Short mmCIF file of N, CA and C in Angstrom, two decimals:
data_model
loop_
_atom_site.label_atom_id
_atom_site.label_comp_id
_atom_site.label_asym_id
_atom_site.label_seq_id
_atom_site.Cartn_x
_atom_site.Cartn_y
_atom_site.Cartn_z
N MET E 91 141.79 32.90 180.68
CA MET E 91 143.12 33.44 180.59
C MET E 91 143.29 34.49 181.68
N GLN E 92 144.46 34.50 182.27
CA GLN E 92 144.85 35.56 183.19
C GLN E 92 146.08 36.23 182.62
N TYR E 93 146.20 37.54 182.86
CA TYR E 93 147.41 38.22 182.41
C TYR E 93 147.64 39.46 183.25
N ALA E 94 148.88 39.93 183.19
CA ALA E 94 149.25 41.18 183.85
C ALA E 94 150.36 41.82 183.04
N GLN E 95 150.42 43.11 183.10
CA GLN E 95 151.49 43.84 182.43
C GLN E 95 152.70 43.90 183.35
N ALA E 96 153.89 43.92 182.77
CA ALA E 96 155.13 44.08 183.52
C ALA E 96 156.06 44.97 182.73
N SER E 97 157.04 45.50 183.41
CA SER E 97 158.09 46.28 182.76
C SER E 97 159.42 45.57 182.98
N GLN E 98 160.37 45.81 182.09
CA GLN E 98 161.67 45.18 182.26
C GLN E 98 162.53 46.00 183.19
N GLY E 99 163.15 45.33 184.13
CA GLY E 99 164.08 45.95 185.06
C GLY E 99 165.51 45.67 184.64
N ARG E 100 166.30 45.19 185.57
CA ARG E 100 167.71 44.89 185.32
C ARG E 100 167.86 43.63 184.48
N THR E 101 169.02 43.52 183.84
CA THR E 101 169.38 42.29 183.12
C THR E 101 170.67 41.77 183.74
N PHE E 102 170.67 40.48 184.08
CA PHE E 102 171.85 39.83 184.66
C PHE E 102 172.30 38.71 183.74
N VAL E 103 173.60 38.51 183.66
CA VAL E 103 174.17 37.37 182.96
C VAL E 103 174.92 36.56 184.02
N LEU E 104 174.54 35.28 184.16
CA LEU E 104 175.11 34.40 185.18
C LEU E 104 175.88 33.26 184.52
N ARG E 105 176.91 32.80 185.20
CA ARG E 105 177.59 31.57 184.78
C ARG E 105 177.50 30.59 185.94
N LEU E 106 176.71 29.55 185.76
CA LEU E 106 176.66 28.49 186.76
C LEU E 106 177.85 27.58 186.52
N GLU E 107 178.40 27.04 187.60
CA GLU E 107 179.62 26.25 187.50
C GLU E 107 179.35 24.79 187.80
N HIS E 108 180.32 23.96 187.48
CA HIS E 108 180.22 22.51 187.59
C HIS E 108 179.63 22.09 188.94
N GLY E 109 178.56 21.32 188.86
CA GLY E 109 177.91 20.80 190.06
C GLY E 109 176.81 21.68 190.63
N ASP E 110 176.71 22.93 190.18
CA ASP E 110 175.63 23.79 190.67
C ASP E 110 174.28 23.19 190.28
N ILE E 111 173.33 23.18 191.22
CA ILE E 111 171.96 22.74 190.94
C ILE E 111 171.22 23.96 190.40
N VAL E 112 170.67 23.84 189.20
CA VAL E 112 170.17 25.00 188.47
C VAL E 112 169.12 25.78 189.24
N HIS E 113 168.02 25.16 189.63
CA HIS E 113 166.96 25.93 190.27
C HIS E 113 167.40 26.51 191.61
N GLU E 114 168.21 25.78 192.37
CA GLU E 114 168.69 26.29 193.66
C GLU E 114 169.60 27.50 193.46
N SER E 115 170.48 27.44 192.46
CA SER E 115 171.42 28.54 192.21
C SER E 115 170.69 29.80 191.76
N ILE E 116 169.75 29.65 190.84
CA ILE E 116 169.04 30.81 190.31
C ILE E 116 168.12 31.41 191.37
N GLU E 117 167.41 30.58 192.11
CA GLU E 117 166.55 31.09 193.19
C GLU E 117 167.37 31.78 194.27
N GLY E 118 168.55 31.24 194.60
CA GLY E 118 169.43 31.88 195.57
C GLY E 118 169.92 33.23 195.08
N PHE E 119 170.30 33.31 193.80
CA PHE E 119 170.72 34.57 193.22
C PHE E 119 169.58 35.59 193.30
N ALA E 120 168.37 35.16 192.98
CA ALA E 120 167.21 36.06 193.01
C ALA E 120 166.99 36.61 194.41
N ARG E 121 167.11 35.76 195.43
CA ARG E 121 166.95 36.24 196.82
C ARG E 121 168.04 37.27 197.16
N GLU E 122 169.28 36.96 196.81
CA GLU E 122 170.42 37.83 197.15
C GLU E 122 170.34 39.19 196.46
N HIS E 123 169.75 39.24 195.28
CA HIS E 123 169.72 40.47 194.49
C HIS E 123 168.32 41.08 194.39
N ALA E 124 167.42 40.62 195.25
CA ALA E 124 166.06 41.16 195.33
C ALA E 124 165.35 41.16 193.98
N VAL E 125 165.49 40.04 193.26
CA VAL E 125 164.76 39.87 191.99
C VAL E 125 163.46 39.15 192.34
N ASN E 126 162.34 39.81 192.13
CA ASN E 126 161.04 39.27 192.48
C ASN E 126 160.46 38.42 191.35
N ALA E 127 160.68 38.86 190.11
CA ALA E 127 160.13 38.16 188.94
C ALA E 127 161.10 38.32 187.78
N ALA E 128 161.11 37.31 186.89
CA ALA E 128 162.06 37.36 185.78
C ALA E 128 161.66 36.38 184.69
N ALA E 129 162.20 36.64 183.50
CA ALA E 129 162.18 35.68 182.40
C ALA E 129 163.64 35.29 182.16
N LEU E 130 163.87 34.02 181.81
CA LEU E 130 165.24 33.53 181.70
C LEU E 130 165.45 32.68 180.46
N ILE E 131 166.68 32.71 179.95
CA ILE E 131 167.13 31.75 178.95
C ILE E 131 168.43 31.14 179.48
N ILE E 132 168.70 29.89 179.08
CA ILE E 132 169.87 29.17 179.59
C ILE E 132 170.42 28.27 178.51
N LEU E 133 171.76 28.10 178.51
CA LEU E 133 172.37 27.14 177.60
C LEU E 133 173.69 26.68 178.17
N GLY E 134 174.07 25.47 177.79
CA GLY E 134 175.33 24.90 178.27
C GLY E 134 175.21 23.39 178.37
N GLY E 135 175.74 22.84 179.47
CA GLY E 135 175.74 21.39 179.65
C GLY E 135 175.25 21.00 181.02
N VAL E 136 174.63 19.80 181.10
CA VAL E 136 174.18 19.26 182.38
C VAL E 136 174.76 17.88 182.59
N ASN E 137 174.91 17.53 183.87
CA ASN E 137 175.53 16.29 184.29
C ASN E 137 174.63 15.07 184.14
N ALA E 138 175.28 13.92 184.02
CA ALA E 138 174.59 12.65 184.19
C ALA E 138 173.96 12.65 185.58
N GLY E 139 172.81 12.02 185.70
CA GLY E 139 172.10 11.98 186.98
C GLY E 139 171.13 13.13 187.16
N SER E 140 171.18 14.12 186.27
CA SER E 140 170.19 15.21 186.33
C SER E 140 168.81 14.62 186.10
N ARG E 141 167.82 15.20 186.77
CA ARG E 141 166.45 14.65 186.72
C ARG E 141 165.49 15.67 186.16
N LEU E 142 164.65 15.22 185.22
CA LEU E 142 163.64 16.07 184.58
C LEU E 142 162.25 15.52 184.85
N VAL E 143 161.29 16.42 185.03
CA VAL E 143 159.88 16.03 185.04
C VAL E 143 159.46 16.01 183.58
N VAL E 144 159.03 14.85 183.09
CA VAL E 144 158.77 14.66 181.66
C VAL E 144 157.30 14.45 181.34
N GLY E 145 156.43 14.75 182.26
CA GLY E 145 155.00 14.66 182.00
C GLY E 145 154.27 13.94 183.11
N PRO E 146 152.96 14.03 183.11
CA PRO E 146 152.19 13.28 184.09
C PRO E 146 152.01 11.83 183.61
N GLU E 147 151.89 10.92 184.57
CA GLU E 147 151.58 9.54 184.21
C GLU E 147 150.26 9.46 183.48
N ASP E 148 149.27 10.20 183.98
CA ASP E 148 147.92 10.21 183.41
C ASP E 148 147.44 11.66 183.42
N GLY E 149 147.24 12.24 182.26
CA GLY E 149 146.85 13.63 182.15
C GLY E 149 145.53 13.98 182.80
N ALA E 150 144.67 12.99 183.04
CA ALA E 150 143.37 13.25 183.64
C ALA E 150 143.37 13.06 185.15
N ALA E 151 144.41 12.44 185.72
CA ALA E 151 144.45 12.15 187.16
C ALA E 151 144.67 13.41 187.98
N ARG E 152 144.00 13.49 189.12
CA ARG E 152 144.18 14.59 190.06
C ARG E 152 144.36 14.01 191.45
N PRO E 153 145.36 14.43 192.22
CA PRO E 153 146.39 15.35 191.79
C PRO E 153 147.29 14.72 190.73
N VAL E 154 148.02 15.57 190.02
CA VAL E 154 148.92 15.13 188.96
C VAL E 154 150.07 14.32 189.58
N ASN E 155 150.39 13.20 188.97
CA ASN E 155 151.51 12.36 189.40
C ASN E 155 152.60 12.48 188.33
N PRO E 156 153.66 13.27 188.62
CA PRO E 156 154.67 13.52 187.59
C PRO E 156 155.55 12.31 187.32
N MET E 157 156.01 12.20 186.08
CA MET E 157 157.00 11.19 185.70
C MET E 157 158.37 11.87 185.73
N ILE E 158 159.35 11.19 186.27
CA ILE E 158 160.72 11.71 186.38
C ILE E 158 161.62 10.84 185.50
N GLN E 159 162.50 11.50 184.74
CA GLN E 159 163.48 10.77 183.94
C GLN E 159 164.87 11.28 184.30
N GLU E 160 165.78 10.36 184.54
CA GLU E 160 167.15 10.70 184.88
C GLU E 160 168.03 10.59 183.64
N LEU E 161 168.86 11.60 183.43
CA LEU E 161 169.78 11.58 182.29
C LEU E 161 170.95 10.65 182.60
N ASP E 162 171.27 9.79 181.64
CA ASP E 162 172.30 8.78 181.85
C ASP E 162 173.71 9.25 181.53
N ASN E 163 173.85 10.48 180.98
CA ASN E 163 175.16 10.98 180.61
C ASN E 163 175.08 12.50 180.51
N VAL E 164 176.20 13.13 180.24
CA VAL E 164 176.25 14.57 180.03
C VAL E 164 175.43 14.92 178.79
N HIS E 165 174.68 16.03 178.83
CA HIS E 165 173.87 16.49 177.71
C HIS E 165 174.09 17.97 177.47
N GLU E 166 174.00 18.39 176.21
CA GLU E 166 173.96 19.80 175.84
C GLU E 166 172.52 20.26 176.03
N VAL E 167 172.35 21.51 176.52
CA VAL E 167 170.99 21.96 176.83
C VAL E 167 170.73 23.38 176.38
N VAL E 168 169.44 23.64 176.16
CA VAL E 168 168.91 24.99 175.99
C VAL E 168 167.58 25.01 176.72
N GLY E 169 167.28 26.14 177.35
CA GLY E 169 166.03 26.20 178.10
C GLY E 169 165.54 27.61 178.28
N THR E 170 164.32 27.69 178.76
CA THR E 170 163.70 28.97 179.05
C THR E 170 162.79 28.82 180.26
N GLY E 171 162.56 29.92 180.96
CA GLY E 171 161.72 29.81 182.14
C GLY E 171 161.29 31.16 182.68
N THR E 172 160.53 31.08 183.76
CA THR E 172 160.08 32.27 184.48
C THR E 172 160.36 32.08 185.96
N LEU E 173 160.49 33.20 186.64
CA LEU E 173 160.69 33.20 188.08
C LEU E 173 159.64 34.15 188.67
N PHE E 174 158.86 33.62 189.61
CA PHE E 174 157.87 34.42 190.33
C PHE E 174 157.86 33.95 191.77
N PRO E 175 157.45 34.80 192.70
CA PRO E 175 157.42 34.39 194.10
C PRO E 175 156.27 33.43 194.38
N ASP E 176 156.49 32.58 195.41
CA ASP E 176 155.38 31.77 195.90
C ASP E 176 154.57 32.62 196.89
N GLU E 177 153.61 32.00 197.52
CA GLU E 177 152.71 32.75 198.42
C GLU E 177 153.44 33.31 199.64
N SER E 178 154.60 32.77 199.97
CA SER E 178 155.37 33.30 201.10
C SER E 178 156.41 34.33 200.65
N GLY E 179 156.46 34.63 199.34
CA GLY E 179 157.38 35.63 198.83
C GLY E 179 158.72 35.10 198.36
N GLN E 180 158.92 33.78 198.42
CA GLN E 180 160.18 33.18 197.99
C GLN E 180 160.18 32.98 196.47
N PRO E 181 161.29 33.30 195.79
CA PRO E 181 161.34 33.12 194.34
C PRO E 181 161.32 31.64 193.95
N VAL E 182 160.51 31.32 192.95
CA VAL E 182 160.39 29.94 192.47
C VAL E 182 160.59 29.94 190.97
N LEU E 183 161.57 29.17 190.52
CA LEU E 183 161.88 29.06 189.10
C LEU E 183 161.04 27.96 188.46
N HIS E 184 160.44 28.26 187.32
CA HIS E 184 159.78 27.26 186.48
C HIS E 184 160.50 27.30 185.14
N MET E 185 161.29 26.27 184.87
CA MET E 185 162.11 26.24 183.66
C MET E 185 162.04 24.88 183.01
N HIS E 186 161.93 24.90 181.69
CA HIS E 186 162.00 23.67 180.90
C HIS E 186 163.26 23.70 180.06
N MET E 187 163.86 22.52 179.90
CA MET E 187 165.09 22.38 179.10
C MET E 187 164.91 21.27 178.08
N ALA E 188 165.53 21.49 176.93
CA ALA E 188 165.71 20.43 175.96
C ALA E 188 167.16 19.97 176.11
N CYS E 189 167.34 18.69 176.39
CA CYS E 189 168.65 18.11 176.69
C CYS E 189 169.00 17.10 175.59
N GLY E 190 170.05 17.37 174.84
CA GLY E 190 170.39 16.54 173.70
C GLY E 190 171.73 15.85 173.83
N ARG E 191 171.80 14.64 173.25
CA ARG E 191 173.04 13.88 173.17
C ARG E 191 172.91 12.86 172.04
N GLN E 192 173.84 12.87 171.12
CA GLN E 192 173.92 11.90 170.03
C GLN E 192 172.60 11.73 169.29
N GLY E 193 171.99 12.83 168.91
CA GLY E 193 170.78 12.78 168.09
C GLY E 193 169.50 12.50 168.84
N GLN E 194 169.55 12.38 170.15
CA GLN E 194 168.34 12.17 170.95
C GLN E 194 168.15 13.34 171.89
N THR E 195 166.89 13.74 172.09
CA THR E 195 166.57 14.86 172.96
C THR E 195 165.53 14.46 173.98
N ARG E 196 165.76 14.88 175.21
CA ARG E 196 164.77 14.74 176.28
C ARG E 196 164.42 16.14 176.73
N THR E 197 163.14 16.39 176.90
CA THR E 197 162.68 17.73 177.29
C THR E 197 161.82 17.62 178.53
N GLY E 198 162.01 18.54 179.46
CA GLY E 198 161.19 18.53 180.66
C GLY E 198 161.50 19.67 181.59
N CYS E 199 160.77 19.68 182.71
CA CYS E 199 160.94 20.68 183.75
C CYS E 199 162.11 20.29 184.64
N ILE E 200 162.92 21.27 185.04
CA ILE E 200 164.15 20.99 185.79
C ILE E 200 163.94 20.86 187.29
N ARG E 201 162.72 21.02 187.77
CA ARG E 201 162.44 21.10 189.21
C ARG E 201 162.91 19.87 189.99
N ALA E 202 163.04 18.72 189.34
CA ALA E 202 163.44 17.49 190.04
C ALA E 202 164.93 17.47 190.37
N GLY E 203 165.71 18.41 189.78
CA GLY E 203 167.13 18.51 190.11
C GLY E 203 168.05 18.31 188.91
N VAL E 204 168.51 19.41 188.34
CA VAL E 204 169.42 19.38 187.20
C VAL E 204 170.74 20.00 187.65
N SER E 205 171.83 19.27 187.40
CA SER E 205 173.16 19.66 187.83
C SER E 205 174.00 20.14 186.64
N THR E 206 174.70 21.24 186.83
CA THR E 206 175.54 21.82 185.79
C THR E 206 176.74 20.93 185.49
N TRP E 207 177.02 20.73 184.21
CA TRP E 207 178.27 20.11 183.77
C TRP E 207 179.15 21.23 183.23
N GLN E 208 180.21 21.51 183.91
CA GLN E 208 181.20 22.54 183.57
C GLN E 208 180.63 23.95 183.57
N ILE E 209 179.65 24.25 182.70
CA ILE E 209 179.17 25.64 182.62
C ILE E 209 177.75 25.68 182.07
N LEU E 210 176.97 26.54 182.66
CA LEU E 210 175.67 26.91 182.11
C LEU E 210 175.62 28.43 182.11
N GLU E 211 175.23 29.01 181.01
CA GLU E 211 175.09 30.46 180.90
C GLU E 211 173.61 30.81 180.98
N VAL E 212 173.31 31.79 181.81
CA VAL E 212 171.93 32.21 182.05
C VAL E 212 171.82 33.71 181.79
N VAL E 213 170.80 34.11 181.05
CA VAL E 213 170.45 35.52 180.94
C VAL E 213 169.11 35.68 181.64
N LEU E 214 169.11 36.55 182.66
CA LEU E 214 167.94 36.77 183.50
C LEU E 214 167.45 38.20 183.24
N PHE E 215 166.22 38.30 182.76
CA PHE E 215 165.59 39.59 182.48
C PHE E 215 164.59 39.86 183.60
N GLU E 216 164.94 40.77 184.48
CA GLU E 216 164.06 41.08 185.61
C GLU E 216 162.75 41.70 185.11
N LEU E 217 161.64 41.28 185.70
CA LEU E 217 160.32 41.86 185.43
C LEU E 217 159.89 42.64 186.66
N VAL E 218 159.49 43.88 186.47
CA VAL E 218 159.07 44.72 187.60
C VAL E 218 157.64 45.18 187.37
N ASP E 219 157.01 45.65 188.43
CA ASP E 219 155.64 46.15 188.37
C ASP E 219 154.67 45.08 187.89
N THR E 220 154.83 43.87 188.42
CA THR E 220 153.90 42.79 188.11
C THR E 220 153.47 42.13 189.41
N SER E 221 152.27 41.62 189.43
CA SER E 221 151.71 41.02 190.64
C SER E 221 151.73 39.50 190.60
N GLY E 222 152.46 38.91 189.66
CA GLY E 222 152.47 37.46 189.52
C GLY E 222 152.93 36.75 190.78
N VAL E 223 152.19 35.71 191.16
CA VAL E 223 152.50 34.87 192.32
C VAL E 223 152.17 33.43 191.96
N ARG E 224 153.01 32.50 192.40
CA ARG E 224 152.72 31.07 192.23
C ARG E 224 151.90 30.60 193.43
N ARG E 225 150.63 30.23 193.15
CA ARG E 225 149.71 29.79 194.22
C ARG E 225 149.42 28.30 194.06
N LYS E 226 149.46 27.61 195.19
CA LYS E 226 149.19 26.17 195.23
C LYS E 226 147.76 25.89 194.78
N ASP E 227 147.62 24.99 193.82
CA ASP E 227 146.31 24.52 193.38
C ASP E 227 146.12 23.13 193.97
N PRO E 228 145.28 22.99 194.99
CA PRO E 228 145.14 21.69 195.67
C PRO E 228 144.64 20.58 194.75
N GLY E 229 143.83 20.91 193.77
CA GLY E 229 143.32 19.89 192.86
C GLY E 229 144.42 19.31 191.98
N LEU E 230 145.28 20.16 191.46
CA LEU E 230 146.37 19.70 190.60
C LEU E 230 147.54 19.16 191.40
N GLY E 231 147.78 19.76 192.58
CA GLY E 231 148.90 19.33 193.41
C GLY E 231 150.18 20.12 193.14
N PHE E 232 150.11 21.17 192.35
CA PHE E 232 151.27 22.04 192.15
C PHE E 232 150.82 23.48 192.04
N SER E 233 151.79 24.39 191.97
CA SER E 233 151.48 25.82 191.99
C SER E 233 151.28 26.38 190.59
N LEU E 234 150.33 27.31 190.48
CA LEU E 234 150.03 27.97 189.21
C LEU E 234 150.28 29.46 189.34
N LEU E 235 150.75 30.05 188.26
CA LEU E 235 150.96 31.49 188.22
C LEU E 235 149.60 32.19 188.21
N SER E 236 149.43 33.16 189.09
CA SER E 236 148.19 33.93 189.13
C SER E 236 148.53 35.39 189.41
N PHE E 237 147.54 36.26 189.20
CA PHE E 237 147.75 37.70 189.30
C PHE E 237 146.67 38.33 190.16
N SER E 238 147.02 39.40 190.87
CA SER E 238 146.03 40.10 191.68
C SER E 238 145.12 40.91 190.77
N ALA E 239 143.92 41.16 191.23
CA ALA E 239 142.94 41.91 190.44
C ALA E 239 143.41 43.32 190.16
N ALA E 240 144.25 43.89 191.03
CA ALA E 240 144.70 45.28 190.86
C ALA E 240 145.55 45.47 189.61
N SER E 241 146.38 44.48 189.27
CA SER E 241 147.28 44.68 188.12
C SER E 241 147.11 43.64 187.03
N GLY E 242 146.20 42.73 187.23
CA GLY E 242 146.02 41.69 186.23
C GLY E 242 144.57 41.60 185.80
N HIS E 243 144.31 40.63 184.97
CA HIS E 243 142.96 40.42 184.47
C HIS E 243 142.71 38.93 184.43
N ALA E 244 141.60 38.54 184.97
CA ALA E 244 141.19 37.13 184.90
C ALA E 244 140.03 37.02 183.94
N GLU E 245 140.12 36.11 183.03
CA GLU E 245 139.06 35.90 182.04
C GLU E 245 138.64 34.44 182.16
N THR E 246 137.35 34.17 182.23
CA THR E 246 136.90 32.79 182.34
C THR E 246 136.23 32.32 181.08
#
């Protein structure tokens, strides 16, 4: 386990509008407002054609080969996520959503491209005084949250 302490900074409430791509909009907002790290909640609707990462094809395969599922219609959604910088200092959102329509739910990571239908409401809780960084793990093929020894703790 790795962990680091953080303090809460500013709180922002965002309204994404029809056609906005969720991760691009939130990461852009973070750059514009100098938000380095955050926890987020989101709710509203997403468009048909939105794409979710719904799991690896084979959990034991390395690097991981993600499965992508495209939504065939508008869905109601709720989600949660974190935002931390990558190794170059750019904010990267990691968010999962549960997307429901007519009694069926699809859940996954939004990184493949989720588009807003009419409105998505986001509450962004800025985290300050944390050393969290998303570092590329070559074995897995994606980035993992890690912490510097100065402000975090690594346990093996």
